[in-house]
Amino acid sequence: MKKANWYIRKNIAEWTSPKEGSELSKDKDAKCIRLLFTHNGANEDEHKKSSSEKLYLRSAKQNICVSCGSDGHHIRHYIVPYAYRSLLPDDYKSHMSHDIVILCPDCHVRCERSTKKRMKRMETDLRMKMVTTDGDDAFCSPVIEDAHLYHVRSCAIALVRWKDTIPEEKVEEYENEVRSYLADCCKTEAEKEMILAGNEPLTKVQLQKACSVKYRVKNPRYVPGSEVVVRSLNDDRKKIEEFIVDWRKHFMTVVVPKYMPTGWRVDNPVAKGSSFVLLV
């Protein structure tokens, strides 16, 4: 309705009634607009669209939960998770509105719970497949242990807890490791030289800083789960279509919506200019 009102305000469309005998004419609250101009490529676009998609695009969208019909508070729900859809080629992004529906908070939470589980399962399976194929699991975790920082931390902890029982040569080795780390943290060369000189014993504050060093760091090779899934599609149009249709089927199974917009179908086109999707 927002888009329709915009056309009316610009005086480039007018309100009209649905054609008699059409699906829309059965809805007494249905409203239509007739464009007062012919946009570029209109005939070609209309030719490519399925009858159900045309009906969906022209139908009035009710402001209710598509699952239970609640007309209270609403949440916009992405049938194909946005984390995936946003990474697909532009043709599929431009058709995203077809797979955005309204749910009430309760129905949204129920659907999201199932969606998150499915996403995690898909991403985990693909990561395991990649590890099996490539033999490299370095990209599986968002954080990794920095061996050097872990060693600095271990040295500092040993000095705090067991300095009196550690051989002198080991104490010197551990202190040098801690001093080197602290020097790297200094802002001025003077401070750095003072710590490395070793003329003053390490303070409790300095040792505590080394004990608290964050040795878990961001993994530069980590690939987010959404990217793993989308990359697996390899920009293959058939795979992408099946991927989107599978999410539509998942939504219909989990939510069992009773108030979907007129003309919305699982097998409607998934991208701008694409043809009717054949289900198998």
Tab-separated table of C-alpha atoms in Angstrom, residues 23-267:
chain	number	residue	atom	x	y	z
A	23	GLU	CA	-8.942	-13.932	-7.848
A	24	LEU	CA	-8.665	-10.390	-6.482
A	25	SER	CA	-12.337	-9.667	-7.175
A	26	LYS	CA	-13.238	-12.264	-4.535
A	27	ASP	CA	-11.612	-10.067	-1.875
A	28	LYS	CA	-13.988	-7.205	-1.069
A	29	ASP	CA	-11.143	-5.220	0.533
A	30	ALA	CA	-8.802	-5.605	-2.436
A	31	LYS	CA	-7.503	-2.387	-3.984
A	32	CYS	CA	-5.653	-1.957	-7.262
A	33	ILE	CA	-3.928	0.862	-9.081
A	34	ARG	CA	-3.591	1.406	-12.817
A	35	LEU	CA	-0.389	3.028	-14.018
A	36	LEU	CA	-0.881	6.063	-16.225
A	37	PHE	CA	2.301	5.328	-18.138
A	38	THR	CA	4.046	2.370	-19.748
A	39	HIS	CA	7.356	1.624	-18.083
A	40	ASN	CA	10.380	0.382	-20.030
A	41	GLY	CA	10.349	-3.331	-20.682
A	42	ALA	CA	6.834	-3.725	-19.303
A	43	ASN	CA	5.716	-6.194	-21.953
A	44	GLU	CA	8.840	-8.291	-21.609
A	45	ASP	CA	8.611	-8.400	-17.825
A	46	GLU	CA	4.917	-9.281	-17.874
A	47	HIS	CA	5.601	-12.060	-20.351
A	48	LYS	CA	8.207	-13.615	-18.064
A	49	LYS	CA	6.088	-13.548	-14.918
A	50	SER	CA	3.925	-16.493	-13.946
A	51	SER	CA	0.220	-15.860	-13.399
A	52	SER	CA	0.594	-16.567	-9.677
A	53	GLU	CA	3.435	-14.038	-9.390
A	54	LYS	CA	1.380	-11.397	-11.189
A	55	LEU	CA	-1.467	-12.092	-8.785
A	56	TYR	CA	0.887	-11.844	-5.809
A	57	LEU	CA	2.377	-8.547	-6.975
A	58	ARG	CA	-1.049	-6.999	-7.528
A	59	SER	CA	-2.755	-8.349	-4.421
A	60	ALA	CA	-3.407	-6.267	-1.308
A	61	LYS	CA	-1.131	-7.338	1.538
A	62	GLN	CA	-2.944	-7.670	4.864
A	63	ASN	CA	-1.230	-6.252	7.936
A	64	ILE	CA	-1.626	-9.455	9.974
A	65	CYS	CA	0.507	-12.418	11.015
A	66	VAL	CA	0.516	-14.835	8.087
A	67	SER	CA	0.507	-17.763	10.506
A	68	CYS	CA	-2.173	-17.069	13.119
A	69	GLY	CA	-3.831	-13.929	11.768
A	70	SER	CA	-2.980	-11.782	14.782
A	71	ASP	CA	-3.295	-8.055	14.036
A	72	GLY	CA	-1.278	-6.920	17.058
A	73	HIS	CA	2.458	-6.302	17.164
A	74	HIS	CA	4.267	-7.527	14.053
A	75	ILE	CA	7.789	-8.526	13.092
A	76	ARG	CA	9.162	-8.698	9.572
A	77	HIS	CA	10.378	-12.225	8.901
A	78	TYR	CA	12.800	-13.337	6.158
A	79	ILE	CA	11.759	-16.734	4.797
A	80	VAL	CA	15.238	-17.116	3.297
A	81	PRO	CA	17.530	-15.961	6.151
A	82	TYR	CA	18.898	-12.494	5.421
A	83	ALA	CA	22.431	-13.686	6.244
A	84	TYR	CA	22.206	-15.891	3.132
A	85	ARG	CA	20.044	-13.777	0.833
A	86	SER	CA	22.274	-10.714	1.252
A	87	LEU	CA	25.227	-12.695	-0.156
A	88	LEU	CA	23.427	-14.002	-3.240
A	89	PRO	CA	23.829	-12.387	-6.691
A	90	ASP	CA	21.923	-9.122	-7.234
A	91	ASP	CA	19.160	-10.787	-9.282
A	92	TYR	CA	18.111	-12.727	-6.205
A	93	LYS	CA	18.488	-9.800	-3.812
A	94	SER	CA	16.146	-7.678	-5.932
A	95	HIS	CA	13.435	-10.342	-5.561
A	96	MET	CA	13.815	-10.542	-1.787
A	97	SER	CA	10.478	-8.822	-0.978
A	98	HIS	CA	8.616	-11.923	-2.168
A	99	ASP	CA	10.112	-13.850	0.744
A	100	ILE	CA	9.485	-11.278	3.468
A	101	VAL	CA	6.314	-11.836	5.478
A	102	ILE	CA	4.735	-10.585	8.678
A	103	LEU	CA	4.666	-12.690	11.841
A	104	CYS	CA	3.531	-11.955	15.373
A	105	PRO	CA	6.249	-12.231	18.087
A	106	ASP	CA	5.182	-15.725	19.201
A	107	CYS	CA	5.102	-17.176	15.680
A	108	HIS	CA	8.364	-15.393	14.820
A	109	VAL	CA	10.175	-16.903	17.823
A	110	ARG	CA	8.877	-20.378	16.970
A	111	CYS	CA	9.976	-20.060	13.347
A	112	GLU	CA	13.354	-18.487	14.189
A	113	ARG	CA	14.147	-21.312	16.602
A	114	SER	CA	13.702	-23.844	13.828
A	115	THR	CA	15.501	-21.630	11.293
A	116	LYS	CA	18.565	-21.227	13.526
A	117	LYS	CA	18.772	-24.974	14.078
A	118	ARG	CA	18.587	-25.608	10.336
A	119	MET	CA	21.227	-22.966	9.611
A	120	LYS	CA	23.590	-24.417	12.220
A	121	ARG	CA	23.095	-27.925	10.862
A	122	MET	CA	23.767	-26.795	7.274
A	123	GLU	CA	26.862	-24.825	8.226
A	124	THR	CA	28.277	-27.581	10.436
A	125	ASP	CA	27.785	-30.235	7.749
A	126	LEU	CA	29.505	-28.069	5.135
A	127	ARG	CA	32.457	-27.297	7.435
A	128	MET	CA	32.929	-30.991	8.172
A	129	LYS	CA	32.814	-31.726	4.463
A	130	MET	CA	35.473	-29.076	3.816
A	131	VAL	CA	37.719	-30.490	6.562
A	132	THR	CA	37.339	-33.996	5.135
A	133	THR	CA	38.144	-32.758	1.627
A	134	ASP	CA	40.960	-30.308	2.395
A	135	GLY	CA	42.251	-31.743	5.663
A	136	ASP	CA	42.445	-28.229	7.137
A	137	ASP	CA	40.205	-27.125	10.007
A	138	ALA	CA	41.916	-23.779	10.624
A	139	PHE	CA	38.966	-21.886	9.141
A	140	CYS	CA	36.385	-23.592	11.401
A	141	SER	CA	36.883	-21.525	14.540
A	142	PRO	CA	36.449	-17.729	14.761
A	143	VAL	CA	39.306	-17.568	17.307
A	144	ILE	CA	42.655	-19.330	17.580
A	145	GLU	CA	45.374	-19.513	20.199
A	146	ASP	CA	48.420	-17.327	19.613
A	147	ALA	CA	51.299	-19.619	20.583
A	148	HIS	CA	53.613	-16.742	21.558
A	149	LEU	CA	51.076	-14.966	23.774
A	150	TYR	CA	50.115	-18.276	25.359
A	151	HIS	CA	53.786	-18.890	26.209
A	152	VAL	CA	54.131	-15.378	27.704
A	153	ARG	CA	51.089	-16.029	29.883
A	154	SER	CA	52.458	-19.400	31.010
A	155	CYS	CA	55.809	-17.829	31.937
A	156	ALA	CA	54.143	-15.083	33.970
A	157	ILE	CA	51.911	-17.574	35.821
A	158	ALA	CA	54.957	-19.745	36.623
A	159	LEU	CA	56.817	-16.726	38.029
A	160	VAL	CA	53.865	-15.728	40.209
A	161	ARG	CA	53.133	-19.209	41.575
A	162	TRP	CA	56.383	-21.188	41.573
A	163	LYS	CA	59.317	-18.753	41.235
A	164	ASP	CA	60.954	-19.990	44.445
A	165	THR	CA	61.024	-23.609	43.221
A	166	ILE	CA	62.097	-22.962	39.627
A	167	PRO	CA	65.812	-23.198	38.641
A	168	GLU	CA	67.502	-19.778	38.283
A	169	GLU	CA	68.184	-20.217	34.565
A	170	LYS	CA	64.469	-20.912	33.980
A	171	VAL	CA	63.457	-17.892	36.060
A	172	GLU	CA	65.727	-15.721	33.921
A	173	GLU	CA	64.302	-17.229	30.725
A	174	TYR	CA	60.706	-16.644	31.865
A	175	GLU	CA	61.436	-13.089	32.993
A	176	ASN	CA	63.017	-12.280	29.640
A	177	GLU	CA	59.898	-13.546	27.865
A	178	VAL	CA	57.657	-11.401	30.063
A	179	ARG	CA	59.898	-8.353	29.699
A	180	SER	CA	59.922	-8.712	25.910
A	181	TYR	CA	56.118	-8.778	25.889
A	182	LEU	CA	55.816	-5.774	28.206
A	183	ALA	CA	58.346	-3.846	26.110
A	184	ASP	CA	56.247	-4.403	23.005
A	185	CYS	CA	53.339	-2.820	24.875
A	186	CYS	CA	55.256	0.338	25.748
A	187	LYS	CA	54.402	3.619	24.066
A	188	THR	CA	57.874	5.187	24.274
A	189	GLU	CA	61.390	3.932	23.565
A	190	ALA	CA	62.525	5.055	27.030
A	191	GLU	CA	59.977	2.838	28.766
A	192	LYS	CA	60.875	-0.035	26.472
A	193	GLU	CA	64.601	0.225	27.202
A	194	MET	CA	63.963	0.452	30.964
A	195	ILE	CA	62.009	-2.791	31.020
A	196	LEU	CA	64.458	-4.680	28.785
A	197	ALA	CA	67.463	-3.544	30.863
A	198	GLY	CA	66.239	-5.650	33.786
A	199	ASN	CA	67.723	-3.366	36.423
A	200	GLU	CA	64.462	-3.445	38.388
A	201	PRO	CA	62.566	-6.630	39.313
A	202	LEU	CA	59.220	-7.207	37.661
A	203	THR	CA	56.388	-5.743	39.713
A	204	LYS	CA	53.171	-7.499	40.700
A	205	VAL	CA	51.283	-5.196	38.346
A	206	GLN	CA	53.546	-6.100	35.422
A	207	LEU	CA	53.303	-9.827	36.127
A	208	GLN	CA	49.532	-9.562	36.482
A	209	LYS	CA	49.346	-7.842	33.105
A	210	ALA	CA	51.302	-10.688	31.533
A	211	CYS	CA	49.138	-13.276	33.319
A	212	SER	CA	46.006	-11.644	31.896
A	213	VAL	CA	47.213	-11.462	28.314
A	214	LYS	CA	44.493	-12.443	25.833
A	215	TYR	CA	46.084	-15.274	23.927
A	216	ARG	CA	42.905	-16.145	22.006
A	217	VAL	CA	42.884	-13.928	18.929
A	218	LYS	CA	40.682	-13.483	15.884
A	219	ASN	CA	41.295	-16.148	13.271
A	220	PRO	CA	42.189	-14.363	10.008
A	221	ARG	CA	41.277	-17.487	8.019
A	222	TYR	CA	37.864	-17.963	9.590
A	223	VAL	CA	34.941	-17.997	7.153
A	224	PRO	CA	31.509	-17.084	8.637
A	225	GLY	CA	28.877	-19.803	8.358
A	226	SER	CA	26.679	-17.785	5.995
A	227	GLU	CA	29.572	-17.401	3.547
A	228	VAL	CA	30.364	-21.122	3.745
A	229	VAL	CA	26.781	-21.945	2.751
A	230	VAL	CA	26.524	-19.413	-0.083
A	231	ARG	CA	29.954	-20.335	-1.461
A	232	SER	CA	28.815	-23.958	-1.661
A	233	LEU	CA	26.213	-22.874	-4.237
A	234	ASN	CA	29.034	-21.831	-6.607
A	235	ASP	CA	26.846	-19.153	-8.275
A	236	ASP	CA	24.974	-22.028	-9.931
A	237	ARG	CA	21.472	-20.763	-10.805
A	238	LYS	CA	19.885	-24.187	-10.399
A	239	LYS	CA	21.460	-24.702	-6.970
A	240	ILE	CA	20.433	-21.218	-5.849
A	241	GLU	CA	16.847	-21.769	-7.003
A	242	GLU	CA	16.678	-25.079	-5.148
A	243	PHE	CA	18.210	-23.417	-2.082
A	244	ILE	CA	15.566	-20.661	-2.000
A	245	VAL	CA	12.682	-23.051	-2.704
A	246	ASP	CA	13.890	-25.369	0.082
A	247	TRP	CA	13.732	-22.467	2.538
A	248	ARG	CA	10.215	-21.646	1.376
A	249	LYS	CA	9.216	-25.271	1.950
A	250	HIS	CA	10.832	-25.180	5.390
A	251	PHE	CA	8.843	-22.060	6.281
A	252	MET	CA	5.566	-23.604	5.134
A	253	THR	CA	6.259	-26.804	7.114
A	254	VAL	CA	7.237	-25.039	10.347
A	255	VAL	CA	4.760	-22.149	10.341
A	256	VAL	CA	1.848	-23.715	8.420
A	257	PRO	CA	0.613	-20.215	7.463
A	258	LYS	CA	-3.104	-19.663	6.936
A	259	TYR	CA	-2.970	-16.058	5.741
A	260	MET	CA	-0.267	-15.866	3.076
A	261	PRO	CA	-0.734	-13.064	0.488
A	262	THR	CA	-2.887	-13.985	-2.506
A	263	GLY	CA	-0.726	-15.446	-5.274
A	264	TRP	CA	2.225	-16.380	-3.023
A	265	ARG	CA	3.507	-19.819	-3.946
A	266	VAL	CA	6.540	-21.890	-3.078
A	267	ASP	CA	7.332	-22.302	-6.775
